[in-house]
Coordinates of C-alpha atoms and ligand atoms in Angstrom, one line a residue:
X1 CA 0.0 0.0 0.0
X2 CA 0.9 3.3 -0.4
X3 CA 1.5 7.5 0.5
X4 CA 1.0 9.4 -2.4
X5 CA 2.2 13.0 -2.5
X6 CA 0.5 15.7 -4.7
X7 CA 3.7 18.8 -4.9
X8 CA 3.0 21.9 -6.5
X9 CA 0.8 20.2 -8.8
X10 CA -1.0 22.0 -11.8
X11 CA -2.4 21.2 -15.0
X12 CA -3.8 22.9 -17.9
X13 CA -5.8 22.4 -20.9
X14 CA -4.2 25.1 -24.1
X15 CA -5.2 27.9 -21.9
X16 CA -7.3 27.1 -19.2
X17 CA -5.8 26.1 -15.9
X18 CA -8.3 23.1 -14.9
X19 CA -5.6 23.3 -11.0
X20 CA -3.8 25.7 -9.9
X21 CA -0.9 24.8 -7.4
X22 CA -1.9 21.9 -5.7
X23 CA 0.1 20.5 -2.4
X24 CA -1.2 17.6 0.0
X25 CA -0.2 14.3 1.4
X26 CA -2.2 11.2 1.1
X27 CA -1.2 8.5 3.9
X28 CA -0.4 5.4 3.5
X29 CA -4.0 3.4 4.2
X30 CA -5.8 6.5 4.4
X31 CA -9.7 7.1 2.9
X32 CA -9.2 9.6 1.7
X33 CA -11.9 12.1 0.0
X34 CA -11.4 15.2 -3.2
X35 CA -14.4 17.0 -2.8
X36 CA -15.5 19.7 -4.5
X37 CA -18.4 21.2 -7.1
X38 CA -18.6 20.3 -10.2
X39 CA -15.9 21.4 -12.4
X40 CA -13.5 22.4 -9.7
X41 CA -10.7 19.6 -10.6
X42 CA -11.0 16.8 -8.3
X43 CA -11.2 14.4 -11.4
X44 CA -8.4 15.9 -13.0
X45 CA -6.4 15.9 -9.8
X46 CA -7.5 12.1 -9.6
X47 CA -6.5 11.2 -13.3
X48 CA -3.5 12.5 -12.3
X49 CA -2.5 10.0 -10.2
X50 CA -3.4 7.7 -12.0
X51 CA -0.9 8.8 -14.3
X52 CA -4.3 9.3 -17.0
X53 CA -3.4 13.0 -16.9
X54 CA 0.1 14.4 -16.7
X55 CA 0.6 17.2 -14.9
X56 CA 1.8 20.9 -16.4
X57 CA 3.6 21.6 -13.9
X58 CA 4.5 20.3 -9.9
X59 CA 5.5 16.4 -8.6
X60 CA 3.8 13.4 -8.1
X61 CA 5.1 10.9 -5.5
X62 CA 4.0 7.4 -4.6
X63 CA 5.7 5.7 -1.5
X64 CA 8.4 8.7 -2.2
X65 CA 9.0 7.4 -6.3
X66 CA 8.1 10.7 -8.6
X67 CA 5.8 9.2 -11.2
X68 CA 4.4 12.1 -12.1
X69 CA 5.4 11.9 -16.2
X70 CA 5.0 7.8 -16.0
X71 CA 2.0 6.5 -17.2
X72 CA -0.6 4.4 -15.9
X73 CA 0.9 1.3 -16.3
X74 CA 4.0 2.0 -14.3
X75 CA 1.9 3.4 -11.4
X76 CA 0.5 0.1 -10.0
X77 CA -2.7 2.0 -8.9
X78 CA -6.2 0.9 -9.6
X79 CA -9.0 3.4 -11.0
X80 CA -12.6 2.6 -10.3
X81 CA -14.5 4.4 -12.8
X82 CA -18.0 5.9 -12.3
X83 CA -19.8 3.2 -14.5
X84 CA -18.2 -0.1 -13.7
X85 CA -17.9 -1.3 -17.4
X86 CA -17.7 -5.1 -16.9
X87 CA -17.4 -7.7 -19.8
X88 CA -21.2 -8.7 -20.1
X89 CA -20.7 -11.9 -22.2
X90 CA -18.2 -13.7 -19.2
X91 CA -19.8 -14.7 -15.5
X92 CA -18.7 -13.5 -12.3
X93 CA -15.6 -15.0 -12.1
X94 CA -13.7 -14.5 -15.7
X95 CA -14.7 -11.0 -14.7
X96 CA -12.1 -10.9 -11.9
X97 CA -9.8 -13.1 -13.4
X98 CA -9.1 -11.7 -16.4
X99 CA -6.6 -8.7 -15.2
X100 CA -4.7 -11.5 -13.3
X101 CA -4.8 -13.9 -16.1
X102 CA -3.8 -10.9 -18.9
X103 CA -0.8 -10.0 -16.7
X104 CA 0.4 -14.1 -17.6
X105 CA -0.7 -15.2 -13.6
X106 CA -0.7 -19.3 -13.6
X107 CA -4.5 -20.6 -13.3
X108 CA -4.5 -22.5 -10.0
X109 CA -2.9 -18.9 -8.5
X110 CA -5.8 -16.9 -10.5
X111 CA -8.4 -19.6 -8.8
X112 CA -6.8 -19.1 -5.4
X113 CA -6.5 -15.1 -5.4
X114 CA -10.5 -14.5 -7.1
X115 CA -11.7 -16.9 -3.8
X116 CA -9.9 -15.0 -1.4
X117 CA -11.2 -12.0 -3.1
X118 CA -14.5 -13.0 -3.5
X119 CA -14.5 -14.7 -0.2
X120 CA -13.8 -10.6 1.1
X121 CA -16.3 -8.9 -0.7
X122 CA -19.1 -12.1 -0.1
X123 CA -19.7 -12.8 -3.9
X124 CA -18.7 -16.3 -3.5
X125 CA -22.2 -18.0 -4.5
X126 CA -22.1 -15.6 -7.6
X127 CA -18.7 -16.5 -9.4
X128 CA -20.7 -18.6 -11.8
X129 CA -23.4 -16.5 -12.6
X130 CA -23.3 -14.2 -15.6
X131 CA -22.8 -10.6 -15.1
X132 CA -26.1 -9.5 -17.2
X133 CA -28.7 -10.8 -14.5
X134 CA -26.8 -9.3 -11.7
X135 CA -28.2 -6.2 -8.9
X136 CA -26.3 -3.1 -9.4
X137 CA -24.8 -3.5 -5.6
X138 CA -23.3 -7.1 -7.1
X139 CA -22.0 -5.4 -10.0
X140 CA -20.4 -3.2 -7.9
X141 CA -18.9 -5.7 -6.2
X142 CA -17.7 -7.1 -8.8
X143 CA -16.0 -4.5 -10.5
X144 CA -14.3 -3.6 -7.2
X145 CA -13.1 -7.1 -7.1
X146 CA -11.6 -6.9 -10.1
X147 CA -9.7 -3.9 -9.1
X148 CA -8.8 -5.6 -5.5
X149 CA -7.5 -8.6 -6.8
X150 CA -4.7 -7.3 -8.7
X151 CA -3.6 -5.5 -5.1
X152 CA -2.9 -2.6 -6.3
X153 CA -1.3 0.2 -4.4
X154 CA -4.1 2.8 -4.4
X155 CA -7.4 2.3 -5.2
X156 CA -8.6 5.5 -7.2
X157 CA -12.4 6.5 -7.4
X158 CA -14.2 8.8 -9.1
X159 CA -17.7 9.2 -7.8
X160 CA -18.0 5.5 -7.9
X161 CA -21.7 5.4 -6.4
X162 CA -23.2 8.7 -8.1
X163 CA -25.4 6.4 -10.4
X164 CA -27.1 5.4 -7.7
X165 CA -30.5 6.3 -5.6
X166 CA -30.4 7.3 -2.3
X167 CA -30.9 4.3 -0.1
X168 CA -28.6 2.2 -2.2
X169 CA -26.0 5.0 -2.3
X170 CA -26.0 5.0 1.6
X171 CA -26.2 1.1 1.8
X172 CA -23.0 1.0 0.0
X173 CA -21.1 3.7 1.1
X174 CA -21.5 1.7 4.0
X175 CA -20.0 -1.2 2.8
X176 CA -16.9 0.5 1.2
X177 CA -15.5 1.6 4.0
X178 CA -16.3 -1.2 6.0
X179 CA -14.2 -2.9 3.0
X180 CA -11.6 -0.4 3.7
X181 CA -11.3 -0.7 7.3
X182 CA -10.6 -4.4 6.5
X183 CA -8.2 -4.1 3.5
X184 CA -6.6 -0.8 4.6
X185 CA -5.3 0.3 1.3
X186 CA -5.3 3.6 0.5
X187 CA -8.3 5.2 -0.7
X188 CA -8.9 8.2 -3.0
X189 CA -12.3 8.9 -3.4
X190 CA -13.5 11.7 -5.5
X191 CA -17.9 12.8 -4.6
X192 CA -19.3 16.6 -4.7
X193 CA -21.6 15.3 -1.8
X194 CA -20.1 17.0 1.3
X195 CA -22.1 14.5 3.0
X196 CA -20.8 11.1 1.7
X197 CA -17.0 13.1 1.9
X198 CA -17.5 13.4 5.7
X199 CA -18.9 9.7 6.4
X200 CA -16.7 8.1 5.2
X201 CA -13.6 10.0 4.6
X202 CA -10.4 10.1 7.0
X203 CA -9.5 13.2 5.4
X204 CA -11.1 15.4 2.8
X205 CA -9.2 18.5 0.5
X206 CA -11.7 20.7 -0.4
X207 CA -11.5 22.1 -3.7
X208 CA -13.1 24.8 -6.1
X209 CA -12.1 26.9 -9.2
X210 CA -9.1 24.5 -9.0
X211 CA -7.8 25.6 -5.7
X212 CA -7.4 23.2 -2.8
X213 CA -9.0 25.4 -0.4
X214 CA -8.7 23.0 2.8
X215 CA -6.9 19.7 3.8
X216 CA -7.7 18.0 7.2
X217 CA -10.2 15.9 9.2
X218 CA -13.6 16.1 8.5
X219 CA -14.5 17.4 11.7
X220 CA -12.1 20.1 11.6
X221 CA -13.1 20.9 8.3
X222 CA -16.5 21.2 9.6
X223 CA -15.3 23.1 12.8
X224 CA -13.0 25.5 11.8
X225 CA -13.3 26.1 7.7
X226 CA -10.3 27.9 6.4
X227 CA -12.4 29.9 3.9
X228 CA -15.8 31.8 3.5
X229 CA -16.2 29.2 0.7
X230 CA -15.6 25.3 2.7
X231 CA -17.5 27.1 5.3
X232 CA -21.0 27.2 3.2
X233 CA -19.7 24.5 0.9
X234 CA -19.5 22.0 4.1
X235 CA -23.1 21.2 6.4
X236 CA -26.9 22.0 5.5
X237 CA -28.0 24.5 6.0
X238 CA -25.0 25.8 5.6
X239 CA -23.1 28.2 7.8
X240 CA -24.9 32.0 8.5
X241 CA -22.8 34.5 7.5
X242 CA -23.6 38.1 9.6
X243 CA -21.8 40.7 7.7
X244 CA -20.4 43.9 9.5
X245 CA -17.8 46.4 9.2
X246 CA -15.4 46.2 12.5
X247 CA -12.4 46.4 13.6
X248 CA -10.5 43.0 15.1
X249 CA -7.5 43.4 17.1
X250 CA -4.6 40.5 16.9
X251 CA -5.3 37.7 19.5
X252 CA -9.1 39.1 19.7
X253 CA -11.7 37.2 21.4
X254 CA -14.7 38.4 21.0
X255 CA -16.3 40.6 18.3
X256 CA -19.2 43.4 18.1
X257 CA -22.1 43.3 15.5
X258 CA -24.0 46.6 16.9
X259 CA -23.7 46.7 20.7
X260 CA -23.6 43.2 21.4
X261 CA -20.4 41.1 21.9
X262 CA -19.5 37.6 20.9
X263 CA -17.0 35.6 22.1
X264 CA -15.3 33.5 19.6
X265 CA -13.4 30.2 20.5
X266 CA -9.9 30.8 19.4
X267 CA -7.6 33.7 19.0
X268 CA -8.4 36.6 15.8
X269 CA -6.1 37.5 13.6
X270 CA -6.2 41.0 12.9
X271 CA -8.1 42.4 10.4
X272 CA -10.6 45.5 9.9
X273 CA -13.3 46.7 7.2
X274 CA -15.8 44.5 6.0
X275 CA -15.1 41.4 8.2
X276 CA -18.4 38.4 8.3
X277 CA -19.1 36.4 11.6
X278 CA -20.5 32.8 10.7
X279 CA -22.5 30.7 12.5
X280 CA -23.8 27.1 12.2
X281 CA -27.3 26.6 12.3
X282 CA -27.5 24.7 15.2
X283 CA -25.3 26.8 17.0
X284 CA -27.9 29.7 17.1
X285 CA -30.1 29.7 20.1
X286 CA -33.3 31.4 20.6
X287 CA -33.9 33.3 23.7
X288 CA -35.5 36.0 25.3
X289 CA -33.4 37.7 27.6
X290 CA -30.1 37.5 24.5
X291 CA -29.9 41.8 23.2
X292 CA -29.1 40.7 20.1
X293 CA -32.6 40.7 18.2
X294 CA -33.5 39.0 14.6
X295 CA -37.6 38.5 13.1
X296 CA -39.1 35.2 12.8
X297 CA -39.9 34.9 8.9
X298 CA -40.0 30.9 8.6
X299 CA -40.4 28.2 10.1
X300 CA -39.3 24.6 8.5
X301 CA -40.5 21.1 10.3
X302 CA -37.7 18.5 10.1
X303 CA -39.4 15.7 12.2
X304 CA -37.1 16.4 15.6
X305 CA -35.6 19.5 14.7
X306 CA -36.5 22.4 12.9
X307 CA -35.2 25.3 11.0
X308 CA -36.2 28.7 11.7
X309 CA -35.0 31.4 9.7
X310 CA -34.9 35.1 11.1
X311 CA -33.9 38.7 9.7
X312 CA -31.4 40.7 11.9
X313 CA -29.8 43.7 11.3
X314 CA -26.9 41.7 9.7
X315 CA -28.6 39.5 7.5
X316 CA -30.8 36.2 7.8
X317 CA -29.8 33.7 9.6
X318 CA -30.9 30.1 10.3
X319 CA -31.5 28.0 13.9
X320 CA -32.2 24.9 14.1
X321 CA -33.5 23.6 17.1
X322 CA -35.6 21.2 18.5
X323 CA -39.3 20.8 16.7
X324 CA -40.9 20.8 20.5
X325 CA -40.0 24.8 20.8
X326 CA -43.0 26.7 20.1
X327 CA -42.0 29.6 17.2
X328 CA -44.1 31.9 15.5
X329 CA -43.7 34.1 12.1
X330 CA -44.1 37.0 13.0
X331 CA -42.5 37.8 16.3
X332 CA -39.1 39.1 17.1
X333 CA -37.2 37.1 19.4
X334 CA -33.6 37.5 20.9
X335 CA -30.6 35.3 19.5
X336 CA -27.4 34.0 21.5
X337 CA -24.7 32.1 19.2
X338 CA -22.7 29.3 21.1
X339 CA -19.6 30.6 21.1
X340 CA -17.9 27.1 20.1
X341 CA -17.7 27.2 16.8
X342 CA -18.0 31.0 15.5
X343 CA -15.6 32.0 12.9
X344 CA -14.9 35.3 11.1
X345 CA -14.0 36.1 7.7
X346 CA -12.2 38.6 6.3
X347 CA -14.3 39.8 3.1
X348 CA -11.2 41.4 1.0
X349 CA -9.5 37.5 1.1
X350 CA -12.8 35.2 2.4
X351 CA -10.1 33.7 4.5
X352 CA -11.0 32.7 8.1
X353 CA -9.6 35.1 10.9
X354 CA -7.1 32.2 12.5
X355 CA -4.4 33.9 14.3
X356 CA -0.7 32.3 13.6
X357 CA -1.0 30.4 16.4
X358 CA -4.2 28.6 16.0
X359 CA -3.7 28.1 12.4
X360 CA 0.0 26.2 13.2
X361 CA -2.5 23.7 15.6
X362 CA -4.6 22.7 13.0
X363 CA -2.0 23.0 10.0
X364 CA -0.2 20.0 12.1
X365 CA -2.4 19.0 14.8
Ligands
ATP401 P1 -17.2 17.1 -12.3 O1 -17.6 16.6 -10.9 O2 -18.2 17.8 -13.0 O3 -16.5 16.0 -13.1 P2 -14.6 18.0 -11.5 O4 -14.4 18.8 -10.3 O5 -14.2 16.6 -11.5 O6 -16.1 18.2 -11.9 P3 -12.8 18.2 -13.7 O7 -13.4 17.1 -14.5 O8 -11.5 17.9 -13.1 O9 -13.8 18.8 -12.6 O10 -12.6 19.5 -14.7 C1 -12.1 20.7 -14.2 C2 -12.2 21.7 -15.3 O11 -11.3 21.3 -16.4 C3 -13.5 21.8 -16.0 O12 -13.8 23.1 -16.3 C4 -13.4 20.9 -17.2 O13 -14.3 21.4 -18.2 C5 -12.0 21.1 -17.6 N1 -11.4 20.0 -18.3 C6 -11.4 18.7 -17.9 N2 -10.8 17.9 -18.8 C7 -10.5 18.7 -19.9 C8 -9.9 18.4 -21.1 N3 -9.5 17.2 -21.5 N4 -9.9 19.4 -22.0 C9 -10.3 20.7 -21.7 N5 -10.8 21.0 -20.5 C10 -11.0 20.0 -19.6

């Protein structure tokens, strides 16, 4: 299994640069997740590992060998593509033996390796069945058995369950990472779903306009977004964003929209002008006796929670609470923000506030 290293990376079609200067480390047996809108470069940043694309410009190591200009075939990596194409007129079995048996692997070892690889993914009763009459979850297994069997380095995926509906999607998301946690090879997954990137992903980079705005754990992702971007990019509904003009001193701890004053969790860096506090949704609290005031203009039943959205002086903003509090459009009502998770944005960059210090904890932490 394998580390791969993205260095400087950057690629570009005649004149259009698909991704700009792109730098992060893959573990070895990480999950690992590019996620991103759509046409923000994850697949291009995938293809490139998979030595598919070659990059313009920047390095590309796996388990510290630059392979960046070497294609596919001297990568060792496997791609599972979107649409599992599968040879229709072989069964189960031929299926997964055929990359073994085209590489010149002796049949009793090609026998030996598709049982312990069917045994894995629990296809066994299927080998002799032919793929046409097979579910889409078994064709999924499938394909992925014919990319496990060759034990590959890296398994490479690019949106591998967006075909499917809902239920099914979630059924097997399941199931790949519970085949992950088993196998332990590294994983690079590629989804726009912000959802499926932090379920399943050990890390996620978050990319758009072919910028790798963030790299980390999901939760810190979710917790402390580098940018005004990951921040609405990441939860639903996504982050409130109260604009004001202030003033924020270095190591700052609190900030003023009108005359009342928030604590924020970590130390500010500097920064004055047109500056944005943001919020999660369930992170705003309504209460009477809070001075800062918004209007109650919706109201949005979620079975156990629900999401109210007010106007205050700074822009709407959405709570959700629990579905038991009684609201009504209509009324005004006061608003406290837990002061866990509040971040501020400078406007002028759409960076996130993090004072030197803070940002060196979660750079390495
Ligand atoms: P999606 O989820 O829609 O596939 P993505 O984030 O994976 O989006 P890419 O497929 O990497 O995005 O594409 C990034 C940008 O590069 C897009 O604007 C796309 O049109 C462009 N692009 C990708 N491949 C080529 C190519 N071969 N020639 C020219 N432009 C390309």
């Amino acid at each position: 299994m394998a580390q791969i290293r993205i260095e400087n990376v950057r690629k570009d079609f005649g004149t259009f640069n698909a991704v700009k200067s792109s730098t992060f480390t893959i573990e070895d047996g990480e999950f690992f997740m590019l996620l991103g809108p759509s046409g923000c470069g994850k697949t291009t940043t995938l293809r490139m590992m998979a030595g598919l694309e070659l990059p313009t410009s920047g390095e590309i190591y796996i388990d510290g060998e630059e392979v960046g200009q070497k294609p596919a075939s001297q990568r060792d990596i496997a791609f599972v593509f979107q649409m599992f194409a599968l040879y229709p007129h072989m069964n189960v079995r031929k299926n997964i033996s055929y990359p073994l048996l085209s590489q010149g692997m002796a049949r009793p070892q090609v026998r030996k390796k598709v049982a312990e690889v069917a045994e894995i993914l629990g296809i066994t009763d299927i080998l002799e069945r032919p793929v046409g009459g097979l579910s889409g979850g078994d064709r999924q297994r499938v394909a992925l058995g014919r990319a496990i069997v060759r034990n590959p380095k890296a398994f490479l995926m690019d949106e591998p369950l967006g075909a499917l509906d809902a239920e099914f999607r979630q059924h097997m998301s399941e199931e790949l990472r519970a085949l992950h946690d088993r196998m332990g090879a590294t994983t690079v997954y590629v989804t726009h779903d912000q959802l499926e990137a932090m379920q399943m992903g050990d890390k996620i980079v978050v990319m758009n306009h072919g910028v790798v705005e963030q790299f980390g754990v999901p939760q810190d992702i979710y917790d402390w977004p580098a940018t005004r971007f990951v921040a609405q990019f990441i939860g639903s509904p996504s982050m409130n964003f109260l604009e004001f003009n202030g003033t924020v001193g270095n190591g700052a701890e609190h900030v003023s929209l009108g005359e009342t004053r928030f604590a924020v969790p970590r130390q500010l860096a500097g920064a004055s002008g047109a500056l944005t506090l943001g919020v999660r949704p369930e992170h705003v609290h309504l209460s009477d006796a809070a001075s800062y005031r918004g209007e109650i203009i919706a109201s949005e039943y979620l079975g156990t929670t629900q999401i109210v959205t007010l106007k205050t002086a700074h822009g709407q903003v959405k709570a959700r609470i629990p579905s038991h509090v009684p609201v009504q459009v209509g009324e005004s009502t006061g608003l406290d923000f837990d002061a866990r998770t509040l971040s501020v944005f400078d406007n002028a960059s759409n960076l996130a506030l993090i004072s030197e210090t803070n940002r060196e904890v979660l750079d390495h932490g």
